[in-house]
mmCIF file of C-alpha atoms in Angstrom:
data_model
loop_
_atom_site.group_PDB
_atom_site.id
_atom_site.type_symbol
_atom_site.label_atom_id
_atom_site.label_comp_id
_atom_site.label_asym_id
_atom_site.label_seq_id
_atom_site.Cartn_x
_atom_site.Cartn_y
_atom_site.Cartn_z
ATOM 1 C CA MET A 1 106.392 124.193 91.267
ATOM 2 C CA THR A 2 102.943 122.969 92.130
ATOM 3 C CA VAL A 3 100.089 124.930 93.567
ATOM 4 C CA LEU A 4 100.620 123.277 96.915
ATOM 5 C CA ASP A 5 104.190 124.132 97.123
ATOM 6 C CA ALA A 6 103.255 127.750 96.125
ATOM 7 C CA PHE A 7 100.628 127.785 98.970
ATOM 8 C CA ILE A 8 103.269 126.707 101.495
ATOM 9 C CA ALA A 9 105.615 129.362 100.153
ATOM 10 C CA GLY A 10 102.843 132.097 100.398
ATOM 11 C CA GLY A 11 102.231 135.190 98.199
ATOM 12 C CA VAL A 12 100.938 135.397 94.653
ATOM 13 C CA PHE A 13 101.182 132.629 92.094
ATOM 14 C CA VAL A 14 100.773 132.655 88.219
ATOM 15 C CA LEU A 15 98.830 130.078 86.231
ATOM 16 C CA LYS A 16 98.560 130.672 82.522
ATOM 17 C CA ASP A 17 99.617 134.396 82.725
ATOM 18 C CA ASP A 18 96.873 134.958 85.365
ATOM 19 C CA LYS A 19 97.705 135.916 88.968
ATOM 20 C CA TYR A 20 96.063 134.417 91.906
ATOM 21 C CA THR A 21 96.231 134.738 95.769
ATOM 22 C CA PHE A 22 95.525 131.821 98.130
ATOM 23 C CA LEU A 23 92.550 131.527 100.343
ATOM 24 C CA ALA A 24 92.762 128.165 101.933
ATOM 25 C CA ILE A 25 93.217 124.433 101.487
ATOM 26 C CA GLU A 26 89.665 122.728 101.273
ATOM 27 C CA ASP A 27 88.678 119.481 103.129
ATOM 28 C CA THR A 28 89.200 117.745 99.920
ATOM 29 C CA GLY A 29 92.819 118.691 99.692
ATOM 30 C CA ARG A 30 92.266 121.108 96.808
ATOM 31 C CA VAL A 31 93.652 124.557 97.032
ATOM 32 C CA LYS A 32 91.161 127.559 96.960
ATOM 33 C CA ALA A 33 92.470 130.742 95.411
ATOM 34 C CA THR A 34 91.186 134.058 94.045
ATOM 35 C CA HIS A 35 91.887 135.470 90.714
ATOM 36 C CA ILE A 36 93.486 138.992 91.388
ATOM 37 C CA LYS A 37 91.764 141.108 88.537
ATOM 38 C CA SER A 38 88.259 139.448 88.510
ATOM 39 C CA GLY A 39 87.986 138.222 91.953
ATOM 40 C CA PHE A 40 86.634 134.796 90.917
ATOM 41 C CA ARG A 41 87.326 132.043 93.186
ATOM 42 C CA VAL A 42 88.914 128.802 91.943
ATOM 43 C CA SER A 43 89.553 125.444 93.282
ATOM 44 C CA LEU A 44 92.774 123.980 92.024
ATOM 45 C CA HIS A 45 94.209 120.366 92.249
ATOM 46 C CA PRO A 46 97.283 120.618 94.517
ATOM 47 C CA SER A 47 99.612 119.215 91.806
ATOM 48 C CA THR A 48 98.770 121.787 89.180
ATOM 49 C CA GLU A 49 101.945 123.458 87.832
ATOM 50 C CA CYS A 50 102.320 127.162 88.471
ATOM 51 C CA LYS A 51 104.915 129.846 89.042
ATOM 52 C CA VAL A 52 105.368 132.082 92.044
ATOM 53 C CA GLN A 53 105.282 135.817 91.591
ATOM 54 C CA ASP A 54 108.615 137.506 92.847
#
């Protein structure tokens, strides 16, 4: 599943064993998310592979 697919599905997603929540889709099309433990905000390419947290 891609980051964009996970954004549409909503909830929490996992990337390299780290959990993130979604903030928004940027004007550039990238997906803005927040790392749950650290609070750092990241900007991800929409085709980045991830897993959705159940």
